[in-house]
Coordinates of C-alpha atoms and ligand atoms in Angstrom, one line a residue:
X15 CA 0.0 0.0 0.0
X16 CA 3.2 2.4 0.9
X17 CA 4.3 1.3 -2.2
X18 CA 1.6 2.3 -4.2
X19 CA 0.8 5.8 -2.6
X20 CA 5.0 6.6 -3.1
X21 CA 4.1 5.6 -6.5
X22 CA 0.9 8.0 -7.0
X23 CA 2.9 10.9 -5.4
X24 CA 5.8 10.1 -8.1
X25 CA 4.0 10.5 -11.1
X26 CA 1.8 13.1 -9.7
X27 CA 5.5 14.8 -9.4
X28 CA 6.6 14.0 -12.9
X29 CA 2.9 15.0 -14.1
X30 CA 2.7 18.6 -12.3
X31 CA 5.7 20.5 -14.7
X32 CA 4.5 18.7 -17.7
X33 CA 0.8 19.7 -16.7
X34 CA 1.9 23.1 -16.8
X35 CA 4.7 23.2 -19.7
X36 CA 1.4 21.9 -21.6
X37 CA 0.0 25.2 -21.4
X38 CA 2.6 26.7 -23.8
X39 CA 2.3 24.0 -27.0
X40 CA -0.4 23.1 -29.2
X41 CA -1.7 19.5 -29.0
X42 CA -4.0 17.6 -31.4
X43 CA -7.3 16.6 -29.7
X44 CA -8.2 14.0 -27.8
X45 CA -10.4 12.2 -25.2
X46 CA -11.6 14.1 -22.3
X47 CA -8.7 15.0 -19.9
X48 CA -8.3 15.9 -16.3
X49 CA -5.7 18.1 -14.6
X50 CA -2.6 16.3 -13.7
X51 CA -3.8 13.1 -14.5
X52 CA -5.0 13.8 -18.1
X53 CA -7.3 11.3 -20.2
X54 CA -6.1 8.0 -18.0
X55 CA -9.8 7.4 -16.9
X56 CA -10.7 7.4 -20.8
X57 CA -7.6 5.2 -21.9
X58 CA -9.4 2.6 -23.8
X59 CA -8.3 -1.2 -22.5
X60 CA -9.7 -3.4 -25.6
X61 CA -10.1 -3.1 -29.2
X62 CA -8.6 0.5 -28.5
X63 CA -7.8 0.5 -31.7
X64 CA -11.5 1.1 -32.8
X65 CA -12.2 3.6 -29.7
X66 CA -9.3 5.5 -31.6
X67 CA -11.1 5.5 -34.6
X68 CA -14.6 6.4 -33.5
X69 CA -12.7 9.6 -31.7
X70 CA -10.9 10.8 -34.6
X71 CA -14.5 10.9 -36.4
X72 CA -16.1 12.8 -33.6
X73 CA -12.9 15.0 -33.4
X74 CA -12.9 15.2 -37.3
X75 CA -8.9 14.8 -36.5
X76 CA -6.6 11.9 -38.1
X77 CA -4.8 12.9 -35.0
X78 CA -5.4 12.1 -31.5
X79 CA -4.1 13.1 -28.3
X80 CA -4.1 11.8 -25.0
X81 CA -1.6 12.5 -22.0
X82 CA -1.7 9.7 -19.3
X83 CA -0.3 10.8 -16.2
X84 CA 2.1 12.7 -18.1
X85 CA 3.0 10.9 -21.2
X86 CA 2.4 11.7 -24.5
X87 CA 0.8 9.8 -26.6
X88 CA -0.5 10.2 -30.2
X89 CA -2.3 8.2 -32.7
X90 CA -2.0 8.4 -36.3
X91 CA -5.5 7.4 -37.6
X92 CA -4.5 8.6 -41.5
X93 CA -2.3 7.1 -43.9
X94 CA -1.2 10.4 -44.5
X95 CA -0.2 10.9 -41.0
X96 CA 1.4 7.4 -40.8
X97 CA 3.2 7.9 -44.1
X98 CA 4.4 11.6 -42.8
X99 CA 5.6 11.1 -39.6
X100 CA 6.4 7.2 -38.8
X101 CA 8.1 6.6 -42.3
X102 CA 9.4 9.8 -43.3
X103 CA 10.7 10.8 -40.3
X104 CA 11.4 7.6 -39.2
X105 CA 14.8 8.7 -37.7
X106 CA 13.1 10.5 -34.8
X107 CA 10.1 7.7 -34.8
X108 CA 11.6 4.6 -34.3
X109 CA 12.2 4.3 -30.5
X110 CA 10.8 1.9 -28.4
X111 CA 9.1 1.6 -24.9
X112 CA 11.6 0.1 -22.2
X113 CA 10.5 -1.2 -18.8
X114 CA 12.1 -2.2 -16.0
X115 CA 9.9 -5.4 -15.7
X116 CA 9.6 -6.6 -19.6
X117 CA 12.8 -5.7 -20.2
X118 CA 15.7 -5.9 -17.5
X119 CA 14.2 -7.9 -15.0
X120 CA 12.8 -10.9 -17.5
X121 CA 15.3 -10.1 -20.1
X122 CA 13.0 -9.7 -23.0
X123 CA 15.3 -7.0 -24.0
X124 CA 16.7 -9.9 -25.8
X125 CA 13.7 -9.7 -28.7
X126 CA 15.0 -6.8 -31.1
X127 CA 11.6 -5.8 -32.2
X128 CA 11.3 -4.4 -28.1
X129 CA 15.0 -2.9 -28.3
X130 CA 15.5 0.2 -27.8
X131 CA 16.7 2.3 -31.4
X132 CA 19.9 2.8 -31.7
X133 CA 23.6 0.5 -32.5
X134 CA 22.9 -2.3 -30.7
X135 CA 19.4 -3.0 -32.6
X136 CA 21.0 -1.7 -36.0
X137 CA 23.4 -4.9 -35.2
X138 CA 20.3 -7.4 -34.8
X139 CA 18.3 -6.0 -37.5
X140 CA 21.3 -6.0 -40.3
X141 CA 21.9 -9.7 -39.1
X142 CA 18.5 -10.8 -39.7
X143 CA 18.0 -8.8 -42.8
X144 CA 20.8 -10.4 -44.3
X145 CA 19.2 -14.0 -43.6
X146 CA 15.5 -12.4 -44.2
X147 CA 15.8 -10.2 -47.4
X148 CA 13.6 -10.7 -50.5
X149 CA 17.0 -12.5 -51.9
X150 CA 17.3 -15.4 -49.4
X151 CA 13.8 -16.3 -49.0
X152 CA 13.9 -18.4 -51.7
X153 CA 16.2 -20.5 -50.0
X154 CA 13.3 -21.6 -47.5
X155 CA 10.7 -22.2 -50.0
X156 CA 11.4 -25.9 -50.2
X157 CA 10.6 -25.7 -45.8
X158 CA 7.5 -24.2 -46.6
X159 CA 6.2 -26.3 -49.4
X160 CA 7.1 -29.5 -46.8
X161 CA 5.3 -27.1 -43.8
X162 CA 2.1 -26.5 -46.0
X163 CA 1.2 -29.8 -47.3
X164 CA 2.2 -31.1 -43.5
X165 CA -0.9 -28.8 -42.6
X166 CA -3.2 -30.0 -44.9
X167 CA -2.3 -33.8 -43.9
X168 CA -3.1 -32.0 -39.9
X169 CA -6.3 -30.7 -41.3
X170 CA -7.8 -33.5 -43.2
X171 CA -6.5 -36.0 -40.2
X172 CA -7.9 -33.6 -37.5
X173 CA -10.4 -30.6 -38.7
X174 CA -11.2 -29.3 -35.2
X175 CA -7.5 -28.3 -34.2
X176 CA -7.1 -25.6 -36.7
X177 CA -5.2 -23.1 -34.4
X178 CA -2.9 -26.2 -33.0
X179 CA -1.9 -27.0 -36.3
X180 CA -1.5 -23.6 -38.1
X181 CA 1.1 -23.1 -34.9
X182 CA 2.8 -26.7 -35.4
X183 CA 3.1 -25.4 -39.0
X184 CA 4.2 -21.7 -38.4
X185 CA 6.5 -22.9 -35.7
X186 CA 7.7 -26.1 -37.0
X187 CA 8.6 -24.1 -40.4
X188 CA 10.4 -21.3 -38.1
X189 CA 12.3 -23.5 -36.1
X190 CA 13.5 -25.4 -38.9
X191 CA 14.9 -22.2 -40.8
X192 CA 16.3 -20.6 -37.9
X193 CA 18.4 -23.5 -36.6
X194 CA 18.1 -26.5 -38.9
X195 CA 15.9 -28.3 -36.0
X196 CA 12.8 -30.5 -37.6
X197 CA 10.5 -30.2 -35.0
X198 CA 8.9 -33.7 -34.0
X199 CA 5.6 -34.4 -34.8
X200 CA 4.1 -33.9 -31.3
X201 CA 5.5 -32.4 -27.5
X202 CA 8.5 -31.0 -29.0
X203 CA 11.0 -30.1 -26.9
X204 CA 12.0 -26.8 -28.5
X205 CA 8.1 -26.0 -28.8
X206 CA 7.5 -25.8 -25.5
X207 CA 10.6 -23.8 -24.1
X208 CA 9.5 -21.6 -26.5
X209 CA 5.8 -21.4 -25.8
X210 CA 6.6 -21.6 -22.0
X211 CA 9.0 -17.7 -22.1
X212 CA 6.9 -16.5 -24.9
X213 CA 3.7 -17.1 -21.9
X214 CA 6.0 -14.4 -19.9
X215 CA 6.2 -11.8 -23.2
X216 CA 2.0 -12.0 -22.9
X217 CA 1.8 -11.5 -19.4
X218 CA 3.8 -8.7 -19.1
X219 CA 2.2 -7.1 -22.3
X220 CA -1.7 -7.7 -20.8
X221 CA -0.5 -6.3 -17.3
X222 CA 1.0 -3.4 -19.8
X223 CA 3.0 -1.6 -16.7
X224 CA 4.0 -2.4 -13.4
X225 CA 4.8 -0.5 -10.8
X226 CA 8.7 -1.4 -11.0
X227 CA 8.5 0.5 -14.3
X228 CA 7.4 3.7 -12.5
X229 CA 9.6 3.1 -9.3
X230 CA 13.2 0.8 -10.4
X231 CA 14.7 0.6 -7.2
X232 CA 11.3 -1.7 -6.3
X233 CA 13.2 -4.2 -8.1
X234 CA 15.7 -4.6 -5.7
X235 CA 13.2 -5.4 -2.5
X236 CA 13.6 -9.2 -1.4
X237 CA 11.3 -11.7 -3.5
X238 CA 8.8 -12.6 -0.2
X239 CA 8.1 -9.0 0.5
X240 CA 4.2 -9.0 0.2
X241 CA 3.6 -7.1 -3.1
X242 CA 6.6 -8.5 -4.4
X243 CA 5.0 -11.5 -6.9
X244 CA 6.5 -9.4 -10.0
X245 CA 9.7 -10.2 -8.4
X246 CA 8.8 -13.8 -8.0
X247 CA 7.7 -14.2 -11.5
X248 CA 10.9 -12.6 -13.0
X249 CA 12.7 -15.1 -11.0
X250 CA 10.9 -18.0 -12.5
X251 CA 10.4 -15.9 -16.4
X252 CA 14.4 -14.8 -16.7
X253 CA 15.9 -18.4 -17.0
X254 CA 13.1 -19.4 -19.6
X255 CA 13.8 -16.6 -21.9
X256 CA 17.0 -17.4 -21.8
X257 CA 16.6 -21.2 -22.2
X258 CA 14.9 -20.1 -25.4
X259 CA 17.7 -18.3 -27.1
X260 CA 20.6 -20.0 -25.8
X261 CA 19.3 -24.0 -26.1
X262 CA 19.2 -23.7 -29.7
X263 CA 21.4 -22.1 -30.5
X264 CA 24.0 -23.7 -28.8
X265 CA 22.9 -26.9 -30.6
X266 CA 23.9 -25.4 -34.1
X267 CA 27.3 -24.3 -32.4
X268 CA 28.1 -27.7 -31.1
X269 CA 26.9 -29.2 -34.8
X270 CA 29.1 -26.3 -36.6
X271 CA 32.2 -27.2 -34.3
X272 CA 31.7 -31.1 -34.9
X273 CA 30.8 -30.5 -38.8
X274 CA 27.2 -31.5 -39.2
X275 CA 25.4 -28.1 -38.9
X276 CA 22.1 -28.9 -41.1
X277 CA 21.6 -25.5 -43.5
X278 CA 20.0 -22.7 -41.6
X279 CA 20.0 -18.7 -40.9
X280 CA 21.7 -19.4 -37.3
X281 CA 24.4 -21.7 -38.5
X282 CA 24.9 -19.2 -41.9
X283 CA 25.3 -16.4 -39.5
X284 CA 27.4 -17.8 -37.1
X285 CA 29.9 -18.9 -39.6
X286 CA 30.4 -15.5 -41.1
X287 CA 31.5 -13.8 -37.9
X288 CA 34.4 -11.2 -38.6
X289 CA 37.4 -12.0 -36.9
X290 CA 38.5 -8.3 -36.5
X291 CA 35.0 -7.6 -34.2
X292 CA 34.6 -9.0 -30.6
X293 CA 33.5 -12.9 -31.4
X294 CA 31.6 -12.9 -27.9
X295 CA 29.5 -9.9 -28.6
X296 CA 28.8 -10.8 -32.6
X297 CA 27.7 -14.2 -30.8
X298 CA 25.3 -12.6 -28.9
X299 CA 23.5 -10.5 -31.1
X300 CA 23.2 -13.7 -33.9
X301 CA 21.6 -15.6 -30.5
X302 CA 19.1 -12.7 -30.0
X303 CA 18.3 -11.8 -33.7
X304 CA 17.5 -15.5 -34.4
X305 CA 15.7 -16.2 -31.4
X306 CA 13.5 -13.0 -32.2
X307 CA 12.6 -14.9 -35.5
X308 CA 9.9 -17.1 -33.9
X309 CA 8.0 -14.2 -31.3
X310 CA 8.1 -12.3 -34.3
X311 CA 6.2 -15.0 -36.7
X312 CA 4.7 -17.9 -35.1
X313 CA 1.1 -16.2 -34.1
X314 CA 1.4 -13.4 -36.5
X315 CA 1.5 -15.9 -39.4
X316 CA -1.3 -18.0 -37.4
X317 CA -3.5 -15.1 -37.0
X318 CA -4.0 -14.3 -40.5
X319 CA -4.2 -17.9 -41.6
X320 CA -6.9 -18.1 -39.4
X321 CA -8.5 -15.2 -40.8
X322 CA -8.0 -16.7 -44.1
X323 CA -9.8 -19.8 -43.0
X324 CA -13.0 -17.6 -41.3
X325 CA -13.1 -15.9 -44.9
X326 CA -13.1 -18.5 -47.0
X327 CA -15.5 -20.5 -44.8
X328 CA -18.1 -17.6 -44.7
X329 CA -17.1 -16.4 -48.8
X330 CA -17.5 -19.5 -50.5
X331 CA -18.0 -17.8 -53.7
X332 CA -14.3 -16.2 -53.1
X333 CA -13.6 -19.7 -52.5
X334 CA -15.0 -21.1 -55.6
X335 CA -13.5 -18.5 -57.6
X336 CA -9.6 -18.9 -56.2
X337 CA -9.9 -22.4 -56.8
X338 CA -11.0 -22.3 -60.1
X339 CA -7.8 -19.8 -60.5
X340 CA -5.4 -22.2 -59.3
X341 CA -7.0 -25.1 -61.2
X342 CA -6.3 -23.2 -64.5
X343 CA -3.2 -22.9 -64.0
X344 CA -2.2 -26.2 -62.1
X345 CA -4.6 -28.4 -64.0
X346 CA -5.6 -29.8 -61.0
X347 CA -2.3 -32.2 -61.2
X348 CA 0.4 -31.0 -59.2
X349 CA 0.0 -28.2 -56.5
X350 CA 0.8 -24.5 -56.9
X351 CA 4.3 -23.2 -56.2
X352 CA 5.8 -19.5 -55.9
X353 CA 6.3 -19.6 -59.2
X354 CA 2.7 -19.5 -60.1
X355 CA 2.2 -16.4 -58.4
X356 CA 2.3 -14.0 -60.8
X357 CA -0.2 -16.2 -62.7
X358 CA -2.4 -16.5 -59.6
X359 CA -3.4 -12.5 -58.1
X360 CA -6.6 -13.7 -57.0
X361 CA -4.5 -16.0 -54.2
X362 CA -2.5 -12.8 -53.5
X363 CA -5.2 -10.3 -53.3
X364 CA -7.1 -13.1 -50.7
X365 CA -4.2 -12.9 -48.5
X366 CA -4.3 -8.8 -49.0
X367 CA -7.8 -8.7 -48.4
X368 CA -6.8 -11.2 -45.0
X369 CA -4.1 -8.5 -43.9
X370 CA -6.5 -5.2 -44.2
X371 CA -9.8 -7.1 -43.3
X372 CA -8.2 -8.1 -39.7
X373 CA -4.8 -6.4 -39.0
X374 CA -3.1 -8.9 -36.7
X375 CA -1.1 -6.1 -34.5
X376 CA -3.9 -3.3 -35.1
X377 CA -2.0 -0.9 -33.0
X378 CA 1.4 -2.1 -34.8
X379 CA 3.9 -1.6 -31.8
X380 CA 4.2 1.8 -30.3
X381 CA 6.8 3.6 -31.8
X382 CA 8.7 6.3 -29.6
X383 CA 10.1 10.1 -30.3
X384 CA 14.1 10.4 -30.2
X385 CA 13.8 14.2 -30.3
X386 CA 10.9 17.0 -30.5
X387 CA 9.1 17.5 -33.2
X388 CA 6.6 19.8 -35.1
X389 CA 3.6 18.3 -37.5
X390 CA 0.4 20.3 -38.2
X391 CA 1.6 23.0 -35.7
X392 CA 1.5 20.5 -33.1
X393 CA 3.9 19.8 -30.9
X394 CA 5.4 16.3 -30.3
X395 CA 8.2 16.1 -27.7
X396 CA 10.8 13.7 -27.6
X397 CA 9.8 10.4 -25.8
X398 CA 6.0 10.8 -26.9
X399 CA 4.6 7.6 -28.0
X400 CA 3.4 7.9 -31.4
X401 CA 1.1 4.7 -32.4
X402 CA -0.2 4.2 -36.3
X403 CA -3.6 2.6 -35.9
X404 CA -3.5 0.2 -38.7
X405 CA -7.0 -0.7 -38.2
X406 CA -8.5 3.3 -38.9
X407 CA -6.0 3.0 -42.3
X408 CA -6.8 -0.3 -43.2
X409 CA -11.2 0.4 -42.6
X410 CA -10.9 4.2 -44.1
X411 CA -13.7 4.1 -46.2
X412 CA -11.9 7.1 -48.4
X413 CA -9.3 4.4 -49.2
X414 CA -11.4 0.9 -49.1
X415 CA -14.7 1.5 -50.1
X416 CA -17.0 -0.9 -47.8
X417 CA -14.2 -1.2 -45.6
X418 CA -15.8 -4.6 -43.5
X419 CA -16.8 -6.5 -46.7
X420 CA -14.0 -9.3 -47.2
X421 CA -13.7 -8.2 -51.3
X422 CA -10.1 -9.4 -52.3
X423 CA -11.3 -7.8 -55.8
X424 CA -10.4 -4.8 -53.9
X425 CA -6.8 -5.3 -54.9
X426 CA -7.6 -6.5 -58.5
X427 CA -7.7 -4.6 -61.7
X428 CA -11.1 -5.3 -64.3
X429 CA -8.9 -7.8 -66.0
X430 CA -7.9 -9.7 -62.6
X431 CA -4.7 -8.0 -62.4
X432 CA -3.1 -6.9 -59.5
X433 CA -3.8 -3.6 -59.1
X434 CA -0.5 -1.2 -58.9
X435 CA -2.8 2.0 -58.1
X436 CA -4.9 0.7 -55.1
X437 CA -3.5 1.3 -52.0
X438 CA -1.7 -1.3 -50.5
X439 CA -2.7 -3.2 -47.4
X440 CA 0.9 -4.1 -46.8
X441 CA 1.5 -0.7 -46.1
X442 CA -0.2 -0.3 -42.4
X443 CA -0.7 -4.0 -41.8
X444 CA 3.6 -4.3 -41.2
X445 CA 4.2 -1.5 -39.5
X446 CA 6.1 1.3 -40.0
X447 CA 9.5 2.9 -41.5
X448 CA 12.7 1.5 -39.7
X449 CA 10.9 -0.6 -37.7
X450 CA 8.4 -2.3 -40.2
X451 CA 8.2 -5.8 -40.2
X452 CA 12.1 -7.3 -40.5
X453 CA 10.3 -11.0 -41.2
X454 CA 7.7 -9.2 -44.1
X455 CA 8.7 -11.6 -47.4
X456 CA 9.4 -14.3 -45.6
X457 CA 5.6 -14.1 -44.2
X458 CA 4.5 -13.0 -47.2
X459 CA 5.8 -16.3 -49.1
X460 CA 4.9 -18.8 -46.5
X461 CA 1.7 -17.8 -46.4
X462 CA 1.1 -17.3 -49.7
X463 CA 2.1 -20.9 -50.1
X464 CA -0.2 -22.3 -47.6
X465 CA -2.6 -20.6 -48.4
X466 CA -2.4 -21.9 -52.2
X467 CA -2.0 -25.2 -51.0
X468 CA -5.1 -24.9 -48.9
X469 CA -7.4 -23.8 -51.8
X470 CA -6.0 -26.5 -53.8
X471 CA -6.7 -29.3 -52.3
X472 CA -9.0 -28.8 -49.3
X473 CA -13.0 -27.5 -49.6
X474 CA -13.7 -25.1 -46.4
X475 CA -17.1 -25.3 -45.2
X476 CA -19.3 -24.5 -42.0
X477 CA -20.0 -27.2 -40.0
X478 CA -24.0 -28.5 -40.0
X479 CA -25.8 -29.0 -36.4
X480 CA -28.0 -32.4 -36.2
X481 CA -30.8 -30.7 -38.3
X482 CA -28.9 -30.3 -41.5
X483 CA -28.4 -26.0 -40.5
X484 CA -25.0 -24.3 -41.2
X485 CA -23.2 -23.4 -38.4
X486 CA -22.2 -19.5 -38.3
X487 CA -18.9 -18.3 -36.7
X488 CA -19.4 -16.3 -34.1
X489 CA -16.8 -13.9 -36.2
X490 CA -15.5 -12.8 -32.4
X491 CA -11.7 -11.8 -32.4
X492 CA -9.2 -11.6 -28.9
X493 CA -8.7 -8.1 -28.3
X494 CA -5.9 -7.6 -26.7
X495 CA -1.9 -6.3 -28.5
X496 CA -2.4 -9.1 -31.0
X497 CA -5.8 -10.0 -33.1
X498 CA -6.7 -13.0 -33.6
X499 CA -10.2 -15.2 -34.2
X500 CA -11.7 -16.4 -31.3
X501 CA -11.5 -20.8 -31.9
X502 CA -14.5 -21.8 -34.5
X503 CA -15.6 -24.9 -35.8
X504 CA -14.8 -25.7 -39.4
X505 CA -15.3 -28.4 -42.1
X506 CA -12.1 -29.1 -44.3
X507 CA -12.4 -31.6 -47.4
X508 CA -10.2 -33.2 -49.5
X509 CA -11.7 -31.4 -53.1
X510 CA -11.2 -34.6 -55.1
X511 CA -9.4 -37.9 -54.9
X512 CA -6.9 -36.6 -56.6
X513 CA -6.1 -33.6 -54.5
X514 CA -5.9 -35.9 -51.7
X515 CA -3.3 -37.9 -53.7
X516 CA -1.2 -34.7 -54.0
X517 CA -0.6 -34.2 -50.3
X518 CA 0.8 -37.6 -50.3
X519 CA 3.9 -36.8 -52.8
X520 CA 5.0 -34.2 -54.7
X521 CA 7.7 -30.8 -53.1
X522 CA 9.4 -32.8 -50.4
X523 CA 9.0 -36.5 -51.6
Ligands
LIG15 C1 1.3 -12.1 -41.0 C2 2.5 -12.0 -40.7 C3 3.2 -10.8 -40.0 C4 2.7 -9.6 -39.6 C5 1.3 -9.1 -39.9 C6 3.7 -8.9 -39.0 C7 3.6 -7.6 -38.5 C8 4.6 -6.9 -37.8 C9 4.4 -5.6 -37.3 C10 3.2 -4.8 -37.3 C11 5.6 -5.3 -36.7 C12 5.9 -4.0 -35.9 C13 6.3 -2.9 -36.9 C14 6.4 -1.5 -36.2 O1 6.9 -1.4 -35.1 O2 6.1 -0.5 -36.9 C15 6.5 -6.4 -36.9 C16 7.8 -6.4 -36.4 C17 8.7 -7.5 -36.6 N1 8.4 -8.6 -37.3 FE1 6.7 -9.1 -38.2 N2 4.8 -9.7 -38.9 C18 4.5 -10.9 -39.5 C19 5.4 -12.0 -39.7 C20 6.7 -12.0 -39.3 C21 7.6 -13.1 -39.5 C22 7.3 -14.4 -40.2 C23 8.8 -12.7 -39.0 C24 10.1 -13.5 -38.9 C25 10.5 -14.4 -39.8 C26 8.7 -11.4 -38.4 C27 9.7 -10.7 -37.7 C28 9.5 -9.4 -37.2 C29 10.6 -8.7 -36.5 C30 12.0 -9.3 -36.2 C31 10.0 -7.5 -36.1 C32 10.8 -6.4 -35.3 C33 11.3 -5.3 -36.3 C34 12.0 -4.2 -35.5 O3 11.6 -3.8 -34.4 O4 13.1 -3.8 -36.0 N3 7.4 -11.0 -38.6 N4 5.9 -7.4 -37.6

């Protein structure tokens, strides 16, 4: 109780000079705000993304301010604004939030999307880019071709697991391209380290801050103080996270030291290390960038497969229509490939359509100011949080005419081309300048593959109750940092004998 009213009088002593400094700039509106403790009582919890939205129509602003207990914050509910200030002035925009809790005390400081801007995350970034680039992915198709027909062998076997098997799939592929590890086909080792510190990344992201992150010395009171179960959990969170980056990588050390390192980024990495740099330090950011591989893309990739399924399961005619696509240019006698990509838009404009319809990270991740800054005549000082609301872009109705419809024509030219002029759902749904989506083609290829694979093989239908009736989705998503379909019972089919013969041989056989 001390502990909280020392923390109350803290930031009510942070809040007071930047309650009155306030006075002097011009701020963008917002919410409803009170003295000193500004718009904390309207700080929307869930789906904020769409409170956002709503008050940038009332506000007629594509701007909106709140200050909570002192912080800026500011959300970008316009391309325009996105486009302006989070990519073209992504020097100053590209900072990130860092807490005592999340990221000293459990060590997810270790996941370079959370890193602070700066040297250190250039290093992890420029590592993974060089294993993640449009030039290398390539290299992994032959992983996802073996991944996706995996899935559809899950799906047939086992309809009512969809979630458990689009994460066997995005992790199995993940883990295999990282480190060279095939994942086994159930309890794998590696799966559930990974799942068991990534539980820890969701925790502290729900609780969103502690009071350790207000008051740091807190972290140094003994672990059976009462009030002290943040300390206890870091206790128990710290070793997994690190389990999960060192355990695997380690195994791709020892293989590369005994000869017998299977292909992979980690092991391609590690054996490029520059002998004129520190080897110990050029270990360590390899470790981290890797590791950062699978918190970045397992449920990102899972979320919009799953919105894929939902859409094609309530859009049959979409369905009809992308399989008749793929047909034509398959003949129904092998199963697509990248290569028939460029042949097949319809398949890319579905996973578009996937992308804008439901924005897995809505709010992206909050990006932070590095120095003040001007836009409009308002002022943004340095450390505000700045936040692109994907969702507002992605549903603006000047952009994407019947914004909620799931329309993949959207993206399509009259003649069923892609369409160069629409505007591009890729934009918002990856985030932003410097800090947009490092894993982007790879995600883009795997799940344009299983998603190809899918229509071409599998029929995806509502389930029937006893009487015969379709069974509707409830179409309910999770609301919290990441969006994702709440579970729903679905119907997959082999589409013909021979379809079912394809996932049998073919890519990997
Ligand atoms: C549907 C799939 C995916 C979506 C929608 C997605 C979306 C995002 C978004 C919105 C961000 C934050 C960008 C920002 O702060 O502005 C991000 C960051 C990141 N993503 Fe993805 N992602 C996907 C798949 C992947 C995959 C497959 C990988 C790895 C192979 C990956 C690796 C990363 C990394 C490393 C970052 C951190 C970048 C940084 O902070 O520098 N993502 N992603």
């Amino acid at each position: 109780m001390e502990n909280i009213t020392f923390a109350v009088l803290f930031v009510l002593l942070l809040a007071v000079p930047l309650f009155f400094k306030r006075q002097r700039y011009r701020f963008p509106p917002g919410p409803k705000s009170l003295p000193l403790i500004g718009s904390v009582l309207e700080f929307p919890v869930q789906s904020s993304w769409l409170t956002y939205q709503r008050w940038g129509r009332e506000l007629a602003s594509d701007i909106i301010y709140l200050n909570v207990l002192g912080k800026h914050i500011y959300v970008l509910n316009s391309a325009q604004a996105v486009s302006d200030l989070l990519e073209k002035r992504s020097g100053t925009y590209s900072d990130r939030v860092v807490t005592t809790m999340a990221h000293e005390m459990v060590g997810w400081d270790k996941n370079f999307a959370l890193q602070p801007y700066g040297e250190f995350w250039r290093e992890h970034r420029k590592a993974f880019h060089q294993q993640f680039q449009p030039d290398m992915v390539p290299r992994y198709h032959v992983h996802m071709y073996k991944q996706a027909k995996d899935l559809v062998r899950r799906l047939i076997a086992e309809p009512n697991a969809l979630k458990q098997h689009l994460r066997y799939m995005a992790g199995a592929l993940i883990l295999r391209v990282s480190y060279g590890i095939d994942a086994e086909p159930k309890d794998d080792h590696y799966f559930e380290i990974i799942e068991q510190a990534v539980y820890s990344l969701t925790e502290v992201a729900n609780t969103g801050a502690y009071l350790v992150d207000f008051l740091p010395f807190l972290k140094h009171i003994p672990s059976w103080m009462p009030g002290a179960q943040f300390k206890r959990d870091a206790t128990v969170w710290a070793p997994q996270v690190n389990q999960m980056f060192d355990e695997p990588f380690d195994v791709v050390k020892r293989a590369l030291a005994e000869g017998n390192a299977p292909d992979s980024v980690c092991a391609a990495l590690l054996s490029e290390l520059d002998p004129r740099k520190d080897h110990a330090h050029q270990e360590t950011v390899i470790k981290q960038a890797v590791g950062t591989a699978y918190i970045g893309g397992a449920d990102t990739t899972v979320s919009t497969l799953s919105t894929f399924v939902l859409a094609m399961m309530t859009h049959p005619d979409v369905q009809r229509t992308a399989q008749e696509h793929i047909d034509r240019v398959t003949g129904g006698d092998r199963l697509p490939t990248i290569e028939d990509r460029d042949a097949l838009p319809y398949v890319t404009a579905i996973i578009k359509e996937a992308l804008r319809w439901r924005p897995v990270l809505p709010m992206a991740v909050p990006h932070i100011t590095t120095a003040d800054d001007e836009y409009r005549g308002y002022h943004i000082p340095k450390g505000s949080i700045v936040m692109g609301n994907a969702w507002a872009v992605l549903h603006d109705e000047a952009r994407y005419a019947n914004p909620d419809a799931f329309d993949p024509t959207r993206f399509l030219t009259p003649a069923g081309m892609l369409d160069k002029d629409a505007p591009d759902a890729l934009e918002a749904a990856f985030g932003y300048g410097r800090r947009v989506c490092a894993g982007l083609h790879f995600a883009l290829d795997s799940m344009w593959v299983n998603v190809a694979c899918v229509l071409a093989t599998l029929d995806i239908r509502k389930p029937v109750n006893e009487h015969g009736v379709p069974v509707e989705p409830s179409m309910a998503y999770t609301t919290g940092l990441l969006e994702q379909p709440e579970p729903f019972a679905v119907v997959f089919k082999p589409r013909s004998q021979a379809a079912e013969a394809l996932i049998c041989e073919g890519h990997d056989d």
